[in-house]
Short mmCIF file of C-alpha atoms in Angstrom, two decimals:
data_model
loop_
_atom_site.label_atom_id
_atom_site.label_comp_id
_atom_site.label_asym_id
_atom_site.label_seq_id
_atom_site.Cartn_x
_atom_site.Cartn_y
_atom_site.Cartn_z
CA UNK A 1 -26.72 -2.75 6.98
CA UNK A 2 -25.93 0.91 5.78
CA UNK A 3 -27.23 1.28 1.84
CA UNK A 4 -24.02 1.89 0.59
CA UNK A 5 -23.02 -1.50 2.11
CA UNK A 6 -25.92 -3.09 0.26
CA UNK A 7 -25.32 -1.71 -3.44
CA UNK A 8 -21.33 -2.85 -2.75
CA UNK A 9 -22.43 -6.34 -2.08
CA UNK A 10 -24.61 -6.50 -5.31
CA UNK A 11 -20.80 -5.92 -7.09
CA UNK A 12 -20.90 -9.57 -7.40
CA UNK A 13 -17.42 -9.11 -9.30
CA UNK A 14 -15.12 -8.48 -6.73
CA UNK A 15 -16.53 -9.79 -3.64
CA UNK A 16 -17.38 -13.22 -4.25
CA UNK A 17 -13.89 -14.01 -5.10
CA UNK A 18 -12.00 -16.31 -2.37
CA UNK A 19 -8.64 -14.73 -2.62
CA UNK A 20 -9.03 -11.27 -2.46
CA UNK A 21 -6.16 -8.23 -2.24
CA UNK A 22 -6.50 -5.71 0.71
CA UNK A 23 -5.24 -2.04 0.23
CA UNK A 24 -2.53 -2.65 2.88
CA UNK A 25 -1.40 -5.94 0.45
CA UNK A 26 -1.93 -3.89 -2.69
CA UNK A 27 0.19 -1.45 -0.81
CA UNK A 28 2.78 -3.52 0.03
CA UNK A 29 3.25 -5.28 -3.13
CA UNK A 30 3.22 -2.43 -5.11
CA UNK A 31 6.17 -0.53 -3.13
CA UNK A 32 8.52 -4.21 -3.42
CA UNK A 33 7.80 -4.54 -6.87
CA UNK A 34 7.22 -0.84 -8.43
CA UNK A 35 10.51 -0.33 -11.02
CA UNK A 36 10.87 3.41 -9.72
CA UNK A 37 11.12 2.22 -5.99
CA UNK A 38 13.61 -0.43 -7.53
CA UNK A 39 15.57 2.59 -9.29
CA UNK A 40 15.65 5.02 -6.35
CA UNK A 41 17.09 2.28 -4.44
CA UNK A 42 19.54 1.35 -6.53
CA UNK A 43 20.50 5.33 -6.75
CA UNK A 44 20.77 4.68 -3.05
CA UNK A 45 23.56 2.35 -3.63
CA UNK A 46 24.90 3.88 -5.83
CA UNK A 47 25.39 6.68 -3.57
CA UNK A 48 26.73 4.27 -0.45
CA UNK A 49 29.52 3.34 -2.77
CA UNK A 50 30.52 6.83 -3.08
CA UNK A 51 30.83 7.42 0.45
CA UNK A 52 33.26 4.52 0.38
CA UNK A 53 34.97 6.20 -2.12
CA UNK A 54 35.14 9.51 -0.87
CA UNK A 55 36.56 7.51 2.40
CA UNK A 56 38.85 5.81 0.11
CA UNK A 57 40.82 9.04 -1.05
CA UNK A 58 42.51 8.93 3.25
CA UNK A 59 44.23 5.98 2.07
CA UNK A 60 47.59 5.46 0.45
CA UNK A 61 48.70 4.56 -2.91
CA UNK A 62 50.89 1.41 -3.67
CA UNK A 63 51.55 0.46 -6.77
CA UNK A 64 54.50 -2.00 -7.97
CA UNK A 65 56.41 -2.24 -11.44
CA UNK A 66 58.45 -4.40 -13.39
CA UNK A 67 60.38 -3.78 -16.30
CA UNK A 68 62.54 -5.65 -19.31
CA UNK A 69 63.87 -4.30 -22.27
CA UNK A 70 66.63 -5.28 -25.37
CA UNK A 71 68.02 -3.28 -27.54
CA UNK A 72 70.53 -4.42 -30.56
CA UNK A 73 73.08 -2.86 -32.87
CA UNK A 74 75.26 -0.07 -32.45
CA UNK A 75 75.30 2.13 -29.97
CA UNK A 76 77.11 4.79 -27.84
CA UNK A 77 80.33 2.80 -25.77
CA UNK A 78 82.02 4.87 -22.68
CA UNK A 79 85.25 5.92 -25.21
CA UNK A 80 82.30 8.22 -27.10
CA UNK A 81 82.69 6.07 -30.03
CA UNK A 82 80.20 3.48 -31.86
CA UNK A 83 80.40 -0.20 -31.30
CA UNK A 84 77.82 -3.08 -32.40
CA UNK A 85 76.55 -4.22 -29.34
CA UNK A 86 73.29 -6.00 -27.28
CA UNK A 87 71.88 -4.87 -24.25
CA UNK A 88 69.66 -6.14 -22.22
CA UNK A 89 67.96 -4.55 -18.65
CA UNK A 90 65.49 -5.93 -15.79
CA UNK A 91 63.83 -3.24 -13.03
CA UNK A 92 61.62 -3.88 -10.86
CA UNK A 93 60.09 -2.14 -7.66
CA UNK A 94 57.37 -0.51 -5.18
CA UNK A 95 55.91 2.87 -4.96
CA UNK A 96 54.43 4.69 -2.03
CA UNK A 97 52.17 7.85 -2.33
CA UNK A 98 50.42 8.62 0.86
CA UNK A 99 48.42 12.34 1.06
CA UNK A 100 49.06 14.07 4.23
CA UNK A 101 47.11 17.17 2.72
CA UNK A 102 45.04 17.45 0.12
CA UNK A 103 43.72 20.94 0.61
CA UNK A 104 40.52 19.87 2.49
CA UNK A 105 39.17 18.25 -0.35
CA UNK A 106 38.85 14.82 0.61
CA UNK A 107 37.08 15.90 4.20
CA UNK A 108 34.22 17.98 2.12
CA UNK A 109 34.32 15.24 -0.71
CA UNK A 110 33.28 12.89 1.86
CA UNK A 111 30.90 15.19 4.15
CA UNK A 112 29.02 16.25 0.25
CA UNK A 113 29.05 12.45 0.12
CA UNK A 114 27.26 11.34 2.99
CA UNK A 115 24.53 14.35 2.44
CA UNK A 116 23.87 13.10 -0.52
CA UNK A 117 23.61 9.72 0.35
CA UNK A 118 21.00 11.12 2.94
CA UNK A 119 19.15 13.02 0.48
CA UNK A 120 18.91 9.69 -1.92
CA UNK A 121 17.73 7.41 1.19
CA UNK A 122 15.01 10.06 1.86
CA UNK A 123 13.89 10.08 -2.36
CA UNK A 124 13.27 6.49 -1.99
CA UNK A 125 11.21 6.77 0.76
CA UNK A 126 9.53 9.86 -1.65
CA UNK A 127 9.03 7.23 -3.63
CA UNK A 128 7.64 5.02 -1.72
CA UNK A 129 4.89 7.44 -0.57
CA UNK A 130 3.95 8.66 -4.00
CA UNK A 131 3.34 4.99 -4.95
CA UNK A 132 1.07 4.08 -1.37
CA UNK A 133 -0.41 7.40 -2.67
CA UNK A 134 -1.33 6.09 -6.24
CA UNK A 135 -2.64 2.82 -4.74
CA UNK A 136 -4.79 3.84 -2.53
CA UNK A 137 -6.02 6.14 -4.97
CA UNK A 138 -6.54 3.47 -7.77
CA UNK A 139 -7.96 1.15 -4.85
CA UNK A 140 -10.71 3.76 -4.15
CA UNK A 141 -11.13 4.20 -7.87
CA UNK A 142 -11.84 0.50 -8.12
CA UNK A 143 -14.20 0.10 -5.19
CA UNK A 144 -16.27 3.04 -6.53
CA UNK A 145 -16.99 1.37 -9.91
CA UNK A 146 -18.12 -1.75 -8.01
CA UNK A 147 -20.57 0.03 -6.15
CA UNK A 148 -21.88 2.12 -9.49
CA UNK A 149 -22.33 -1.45 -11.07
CA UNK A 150 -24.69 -2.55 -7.42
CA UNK A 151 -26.49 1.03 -8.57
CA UNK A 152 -26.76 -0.07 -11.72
CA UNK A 153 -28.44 -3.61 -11.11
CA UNK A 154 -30.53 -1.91 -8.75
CA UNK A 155 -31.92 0.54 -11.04
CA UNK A 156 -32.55 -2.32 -13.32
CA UNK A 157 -34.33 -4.19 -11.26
CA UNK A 158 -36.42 -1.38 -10.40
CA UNK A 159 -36.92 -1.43 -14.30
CA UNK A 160 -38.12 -4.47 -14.87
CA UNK A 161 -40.66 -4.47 -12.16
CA UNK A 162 -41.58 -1.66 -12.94
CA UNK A 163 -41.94 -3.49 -16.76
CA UNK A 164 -44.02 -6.41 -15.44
CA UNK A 165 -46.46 -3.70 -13.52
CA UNK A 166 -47.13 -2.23 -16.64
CA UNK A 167 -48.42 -5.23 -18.88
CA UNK A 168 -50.45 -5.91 -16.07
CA UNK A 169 -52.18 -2.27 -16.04
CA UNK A 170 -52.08 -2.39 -19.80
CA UNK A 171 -54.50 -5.80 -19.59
CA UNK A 172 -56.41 -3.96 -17.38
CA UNK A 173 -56.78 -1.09 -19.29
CA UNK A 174 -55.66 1.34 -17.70
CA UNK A 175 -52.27 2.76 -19.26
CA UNK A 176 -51.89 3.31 -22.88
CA UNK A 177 -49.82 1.20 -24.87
CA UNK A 178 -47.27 4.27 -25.77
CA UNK A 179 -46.22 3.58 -21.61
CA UNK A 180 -45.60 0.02 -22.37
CA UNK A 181 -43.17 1.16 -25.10
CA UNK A 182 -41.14 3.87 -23.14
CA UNK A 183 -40.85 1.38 -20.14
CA UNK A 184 -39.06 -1.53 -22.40
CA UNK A 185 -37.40 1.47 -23.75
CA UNK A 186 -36.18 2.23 -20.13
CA UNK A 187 -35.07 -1.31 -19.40
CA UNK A 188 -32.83 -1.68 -22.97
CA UNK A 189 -31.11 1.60 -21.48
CA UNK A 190 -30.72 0.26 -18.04
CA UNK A 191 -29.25 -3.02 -19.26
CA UNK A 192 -27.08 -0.71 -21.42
CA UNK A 193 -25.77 1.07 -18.28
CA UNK A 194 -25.29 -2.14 -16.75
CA UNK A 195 -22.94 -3.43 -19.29
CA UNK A 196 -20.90 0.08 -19.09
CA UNK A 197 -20.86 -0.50 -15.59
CA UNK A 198 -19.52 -3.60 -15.26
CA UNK A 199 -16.83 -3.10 -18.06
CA UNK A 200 -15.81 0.39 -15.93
CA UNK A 201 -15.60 -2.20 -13.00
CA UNK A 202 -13.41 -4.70 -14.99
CA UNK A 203 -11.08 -1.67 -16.65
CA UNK A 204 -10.50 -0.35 -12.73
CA UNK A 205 -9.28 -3.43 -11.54
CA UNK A 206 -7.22 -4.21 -14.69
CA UNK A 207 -5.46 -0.50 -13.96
CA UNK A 208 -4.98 -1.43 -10.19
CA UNK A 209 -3.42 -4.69 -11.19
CA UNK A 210 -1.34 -3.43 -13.71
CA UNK A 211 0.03 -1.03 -11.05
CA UNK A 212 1.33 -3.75 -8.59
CA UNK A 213 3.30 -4.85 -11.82
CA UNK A 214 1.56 -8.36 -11.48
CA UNK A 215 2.63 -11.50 -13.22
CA UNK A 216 -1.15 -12.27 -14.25
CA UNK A 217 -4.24 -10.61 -13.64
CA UNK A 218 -6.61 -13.59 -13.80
CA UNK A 219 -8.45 -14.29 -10.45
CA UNK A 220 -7.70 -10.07 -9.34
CA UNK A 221 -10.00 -8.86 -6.69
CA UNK A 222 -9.94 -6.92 -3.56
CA UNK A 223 -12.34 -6.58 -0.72
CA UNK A 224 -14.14 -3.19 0.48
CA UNK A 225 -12.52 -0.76 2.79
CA UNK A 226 -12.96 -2.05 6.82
CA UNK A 227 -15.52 0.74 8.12
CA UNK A 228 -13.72 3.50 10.12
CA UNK A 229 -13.75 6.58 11.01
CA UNK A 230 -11.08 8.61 9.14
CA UNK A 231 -10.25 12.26 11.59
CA UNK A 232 -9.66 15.46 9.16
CA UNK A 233 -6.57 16.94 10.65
CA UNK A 234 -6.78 21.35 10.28
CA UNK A 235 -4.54 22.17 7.48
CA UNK A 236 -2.40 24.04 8.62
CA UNK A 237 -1.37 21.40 11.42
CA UNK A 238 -0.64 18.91 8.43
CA UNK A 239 1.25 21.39 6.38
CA UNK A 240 3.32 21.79 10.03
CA UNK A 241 3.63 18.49 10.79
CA UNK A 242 4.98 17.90 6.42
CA UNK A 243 7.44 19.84 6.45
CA UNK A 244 8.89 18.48 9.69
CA UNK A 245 8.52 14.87 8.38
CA UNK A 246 7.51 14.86 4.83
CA UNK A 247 10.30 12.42 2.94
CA UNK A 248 9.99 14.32 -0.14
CA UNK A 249 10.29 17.82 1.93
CA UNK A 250 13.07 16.37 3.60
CA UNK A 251 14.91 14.52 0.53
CA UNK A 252 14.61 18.60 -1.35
CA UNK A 253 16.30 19.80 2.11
CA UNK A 254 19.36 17.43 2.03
CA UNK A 255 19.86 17.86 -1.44
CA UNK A 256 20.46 21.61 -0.68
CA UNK A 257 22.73 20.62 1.92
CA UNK A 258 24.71 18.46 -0.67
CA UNK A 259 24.69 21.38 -3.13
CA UNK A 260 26.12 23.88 -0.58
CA UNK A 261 29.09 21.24 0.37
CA UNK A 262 29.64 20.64 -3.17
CA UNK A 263 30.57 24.75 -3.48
CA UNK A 264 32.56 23.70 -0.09
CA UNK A 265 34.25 21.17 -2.26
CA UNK A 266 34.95 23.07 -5.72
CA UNK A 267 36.81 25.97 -3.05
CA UNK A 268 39.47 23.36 -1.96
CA UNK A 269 40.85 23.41 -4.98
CA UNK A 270 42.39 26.39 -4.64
CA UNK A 271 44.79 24.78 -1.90
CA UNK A 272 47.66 23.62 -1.81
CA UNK A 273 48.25 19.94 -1.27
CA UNK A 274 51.08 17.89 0.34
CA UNK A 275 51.30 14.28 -0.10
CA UNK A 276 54.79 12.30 0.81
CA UNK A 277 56.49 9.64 -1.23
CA UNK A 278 58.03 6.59 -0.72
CA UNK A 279 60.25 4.09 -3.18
CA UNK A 280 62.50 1.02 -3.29
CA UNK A 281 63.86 -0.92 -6.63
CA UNK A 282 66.72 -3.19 -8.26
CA UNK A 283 67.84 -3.64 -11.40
CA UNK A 284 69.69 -6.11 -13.98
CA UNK A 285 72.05 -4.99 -16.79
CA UNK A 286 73.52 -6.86 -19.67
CA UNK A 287 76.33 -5.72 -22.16
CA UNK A 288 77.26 -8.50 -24.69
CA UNK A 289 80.90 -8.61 -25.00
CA UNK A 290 81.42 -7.89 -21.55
CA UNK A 291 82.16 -9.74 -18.43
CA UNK A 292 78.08 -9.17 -16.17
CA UNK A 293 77.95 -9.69 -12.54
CA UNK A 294 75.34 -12.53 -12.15
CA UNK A 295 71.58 -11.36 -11.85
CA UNK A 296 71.67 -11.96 -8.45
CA UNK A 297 74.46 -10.19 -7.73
CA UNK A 298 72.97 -7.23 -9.62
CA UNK A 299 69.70 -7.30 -8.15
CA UNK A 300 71.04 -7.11 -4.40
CA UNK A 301 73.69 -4.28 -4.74
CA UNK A 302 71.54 -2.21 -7.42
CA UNK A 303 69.38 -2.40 -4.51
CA UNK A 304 67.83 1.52 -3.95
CA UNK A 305 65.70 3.21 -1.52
CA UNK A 306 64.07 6.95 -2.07
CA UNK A 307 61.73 9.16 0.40
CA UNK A 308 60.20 12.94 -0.32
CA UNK A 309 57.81 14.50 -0.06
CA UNK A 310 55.26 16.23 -3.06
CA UNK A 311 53.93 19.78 -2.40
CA UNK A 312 51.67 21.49 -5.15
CA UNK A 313 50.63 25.00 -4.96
CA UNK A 314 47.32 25.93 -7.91
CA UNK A 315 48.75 29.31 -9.17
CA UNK A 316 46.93 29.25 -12.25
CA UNK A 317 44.40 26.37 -13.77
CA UNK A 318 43.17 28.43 -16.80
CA UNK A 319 40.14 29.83 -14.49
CA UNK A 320 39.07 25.72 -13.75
CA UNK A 321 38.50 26.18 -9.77
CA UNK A 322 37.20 29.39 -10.67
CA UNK A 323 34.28 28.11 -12.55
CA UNK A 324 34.25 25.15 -10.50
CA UNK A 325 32.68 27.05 -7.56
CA UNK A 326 30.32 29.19 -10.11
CA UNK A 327 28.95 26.33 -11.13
CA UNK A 328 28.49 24.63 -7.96
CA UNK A 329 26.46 27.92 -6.55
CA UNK A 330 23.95 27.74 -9.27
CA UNK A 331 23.61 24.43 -8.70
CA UNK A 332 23.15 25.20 -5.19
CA UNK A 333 20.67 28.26 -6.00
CA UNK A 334 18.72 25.61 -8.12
CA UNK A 335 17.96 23.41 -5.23
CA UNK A 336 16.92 26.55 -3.20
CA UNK A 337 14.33 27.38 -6.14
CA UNK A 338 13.53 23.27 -5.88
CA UNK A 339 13.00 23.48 -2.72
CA UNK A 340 10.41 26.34 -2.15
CA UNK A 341 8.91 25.21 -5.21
CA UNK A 342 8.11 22.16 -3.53
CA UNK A 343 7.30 23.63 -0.01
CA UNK A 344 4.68 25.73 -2.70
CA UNK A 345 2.90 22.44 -4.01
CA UNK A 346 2.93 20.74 -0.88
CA UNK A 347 0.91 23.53 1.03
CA UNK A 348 -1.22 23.92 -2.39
CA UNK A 349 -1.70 19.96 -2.33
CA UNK A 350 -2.52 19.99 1.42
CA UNK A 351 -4.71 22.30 1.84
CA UNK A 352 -6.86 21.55 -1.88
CA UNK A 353 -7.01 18.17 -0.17
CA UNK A 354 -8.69 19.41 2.83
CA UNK A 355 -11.16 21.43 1.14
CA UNK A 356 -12.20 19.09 -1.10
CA UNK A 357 -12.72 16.41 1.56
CA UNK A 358 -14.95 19.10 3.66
CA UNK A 359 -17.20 19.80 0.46
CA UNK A 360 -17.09 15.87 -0.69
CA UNK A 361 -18.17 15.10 3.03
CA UNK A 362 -21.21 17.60 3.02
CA UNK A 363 -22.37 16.86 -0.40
CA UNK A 364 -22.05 12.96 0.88
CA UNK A 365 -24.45 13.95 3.90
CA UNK A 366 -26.59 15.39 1.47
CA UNK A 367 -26.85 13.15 -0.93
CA UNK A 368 -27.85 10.73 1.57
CA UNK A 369 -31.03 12.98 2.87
CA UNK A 370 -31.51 12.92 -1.10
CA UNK A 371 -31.75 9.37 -1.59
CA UNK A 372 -33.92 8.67 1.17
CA UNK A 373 -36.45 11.80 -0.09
CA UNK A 374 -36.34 10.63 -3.46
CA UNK A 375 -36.91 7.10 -2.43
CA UNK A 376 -40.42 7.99 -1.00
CA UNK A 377 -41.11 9.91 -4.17
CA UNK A 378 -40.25 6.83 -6.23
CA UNK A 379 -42.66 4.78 -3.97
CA UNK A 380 -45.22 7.64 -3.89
CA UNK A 381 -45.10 7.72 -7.87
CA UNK A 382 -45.42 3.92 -8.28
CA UNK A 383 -48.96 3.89 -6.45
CA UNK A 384 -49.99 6.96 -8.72
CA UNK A 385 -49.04 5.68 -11.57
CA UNK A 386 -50.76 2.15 -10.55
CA UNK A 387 -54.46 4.11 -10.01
CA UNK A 388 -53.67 5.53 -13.77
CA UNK A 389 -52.79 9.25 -11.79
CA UNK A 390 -49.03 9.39 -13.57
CA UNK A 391 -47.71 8.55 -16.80
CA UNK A 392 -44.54 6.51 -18.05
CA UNK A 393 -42.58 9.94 -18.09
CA UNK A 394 -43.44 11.04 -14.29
CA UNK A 395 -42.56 7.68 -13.32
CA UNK A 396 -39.09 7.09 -15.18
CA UNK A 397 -38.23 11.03 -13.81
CA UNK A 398 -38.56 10.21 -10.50
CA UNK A 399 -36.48 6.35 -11.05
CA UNK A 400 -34.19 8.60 -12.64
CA UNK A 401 -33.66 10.91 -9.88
CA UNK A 402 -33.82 7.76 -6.86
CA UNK A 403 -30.93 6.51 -8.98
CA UNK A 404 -28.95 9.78 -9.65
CA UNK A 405 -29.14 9.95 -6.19
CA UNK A 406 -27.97 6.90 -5.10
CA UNK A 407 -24.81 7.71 -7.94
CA UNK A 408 -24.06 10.88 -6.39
CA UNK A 409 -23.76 9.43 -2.83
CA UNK A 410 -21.41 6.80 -3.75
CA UNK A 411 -19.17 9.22 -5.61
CA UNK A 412 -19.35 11.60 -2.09
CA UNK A 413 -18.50 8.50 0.01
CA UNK A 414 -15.31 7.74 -2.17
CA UNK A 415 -14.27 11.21 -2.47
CA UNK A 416 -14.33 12.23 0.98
CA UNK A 417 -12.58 9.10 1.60
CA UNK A 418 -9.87 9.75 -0.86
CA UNK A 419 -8.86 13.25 0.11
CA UNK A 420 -8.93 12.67 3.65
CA UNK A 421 -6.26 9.71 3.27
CA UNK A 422 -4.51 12.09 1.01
CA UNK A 423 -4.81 14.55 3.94
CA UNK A 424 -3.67 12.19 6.70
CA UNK A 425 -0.87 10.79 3.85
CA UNK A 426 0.60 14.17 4.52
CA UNK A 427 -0.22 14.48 8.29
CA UNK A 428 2.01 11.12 9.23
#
């Protein structure tokens, strides 16, 4: 069993649980309950419904109307003079407006539409990604303080031994009782450290749960990483290969797409549009004082039909299309700018990824030559310091460097892991 293996199985917190999360669970969970993944897909939606809309605006208008009114005391008769009268009136009827040309802007309304629909389908997968990313990241975190508390128990174990080997030498005379002092000194801080450890340990897995938006945290654990071996990709092939599939890359693309359209769509309004109308309708009249053909009488041979047709020409809106289409080119500069600024922090992010996971993977190859080396000089120092050839100081310098050691390898084992996920994250 590799050491690394061994300290992570002392992390008696995690491990021993029976229900444990994996980081493909975590993963999962995480994405179906995260409120910004919930958000962006509801801005998805949101942006569905306005395609229907857009396709909406090809359809016709119909609209019917009904009408009654009274009106009492004098008024104007048909001799020009003033008589005290009641009136009394019914209409009622159907209009038609269909558009036959609306100067373009319901085709562009609808292409800016579906663009941006695309561009909103592509953030949520963004999304999506950045929270896997965070996860995994969190995951990591939380394995690494389980391991640092297995470091931690093993260094105190090493303590008290180390303890119990000195109140035997000190019976036997041969270490001073000062030694016996700065070894139970050297325990208290141990145990110290172990606390720390285990409360770092606790904290991680409280963050991790709190991330996955859990209903309750009690009975929270995950199980270690399956060994495998994780490929660095070059750079510059993962930079290629991100901005060809990248969500986020490609949700900043579309949305310059949708800006461009949207100047596309502030232009049409200086056409003209042509839209053809259509009406029928009947009315009732009343006069008091006068002999009224019967409502139904009225209704059928008040009975009218109309047809035309609507043209409007913009001659002048007060400058309105005008700054219209200014405004919808900055906007479209803006997600330009976006854009490369993002194509910037992607390459940055990519390729600080990749270095780090080079220099985290040497100093983890190191650090394992180093723990093996400074486990012999731990051993070598124990048997001195047993024939009365070291002190308490030489001894607890060379536990503190075994254990350093073992710190700095578990660190370089979860680093390199880290950035090369974050490199293949991109490389997908």
């Amino acid at each position: 069993m590799r050491l690394s293996a061994i300290i992570f199985a002392m992390a008696t917190g995690i491990v021993a649980s029976a229900q444990t999360w994996t980081l493909d669970s975590c993963i999962n969970y995480a994405v179906e309950h995260n409120i910004n993944v919930r958000n962006s897909e509801l801005q998805s939606e949101s942006g569905r419904l306005s395609v229907v809309q857009a396709k909406d605006r090809f359809l016709p208008n119909l609209s019917g109307y009904a009408s009654q009114s009274f009106n009492f005391g004098r008024g104007l008769t048909a001799n020009n003079t003033y008589a005290n009268r009641n009136t009394s009136s019914f209409s009622v009827g159907a209009q038609l407006q269909l558009p036959l040309f609306q100067g373009l802007s319901a085709i562009r309304n609808l292409d800016y539409a579906k663009a941006n629909l695309r561009a909103l389908v592509e953030q949520t997968e963004a999304t999506k990604d950045d929270v896997a990313l965070n996860v995994t990241s969190q995951y990591l975190q939380a394995l690494y303080a389980a391991e640092m508390v297995g470091v931690a128990e093993e260094n105190l174990s090493i303590s008290k031994n180390e303890l119990a080997r000195t109140r035997e030498l000190l019976e036997g005379g041969k270490v001073p009782e000062l030694d016996l002092y700065q070894v139970e000194a050297q325990v208290a801080q141990d145990e110290l450290t172990l606390v720390n450890a285990r409360n770092d340990s606790s904290i991680a897995l409280l963050d991790l749960a709190q991330m996955l938006n859990l209903p309750s945290y009690e009975g929270f654990a995950i199980s270690p990483l399956v060994e495998e071996k994780l490929t660095l990709v070059p750079a510059d092939e993962v930079f290629a290969n991100a901005l060809a599939r990248n969500h986020s890359m490609k949700a900043y693309e579309l949305q310059v797409v949708a800006a461009e359209k949207n100047v596309s769509v502030a232009k049409a309004g200086y056409i003209p549009q042509l839209s053809f109308n259509a009406g029928i309708g009947t009315n009732y009249y009343k006069t008091s004082g006068y002999d009224n053909e019967s409502f139904g009488g009225q209704m059928r041979h008040n009975f009218s039909k109309s047809i035309g047709f609507s043209l409007q020409v913009p001659l002048f809106d007060a400058f309105s299309t005008r700054n219209n289409v200014k405004r919808a080119r900055i906007n479209a500069l803006t997600a330009q700018l976006q854009l490369d600024d993002t194509r910037m922090k992607l390459y940055k992010a990519i390729t600080q990824a990749h270095a780090q996971a080079i220099a985290a993977m040497k100093k983890y190859d190191a650090s394992q030559v180093s723990v093996s080396s400074t486990m012999k000089a731990l051993e070598a120092m124990q048997i001195k310091y047993s024939n009365g050839r070291a002190n308490a100081t030489e001894l607890q310098k060379a536990q503190s460097d075994y254990t350093k050691s073992l710190a700095e390898t578990v660190q370089a084992k979860y680093e390199a892991d880290l950035r090369i996920r974050i490199v293949n994250f991109y490389n997908k």
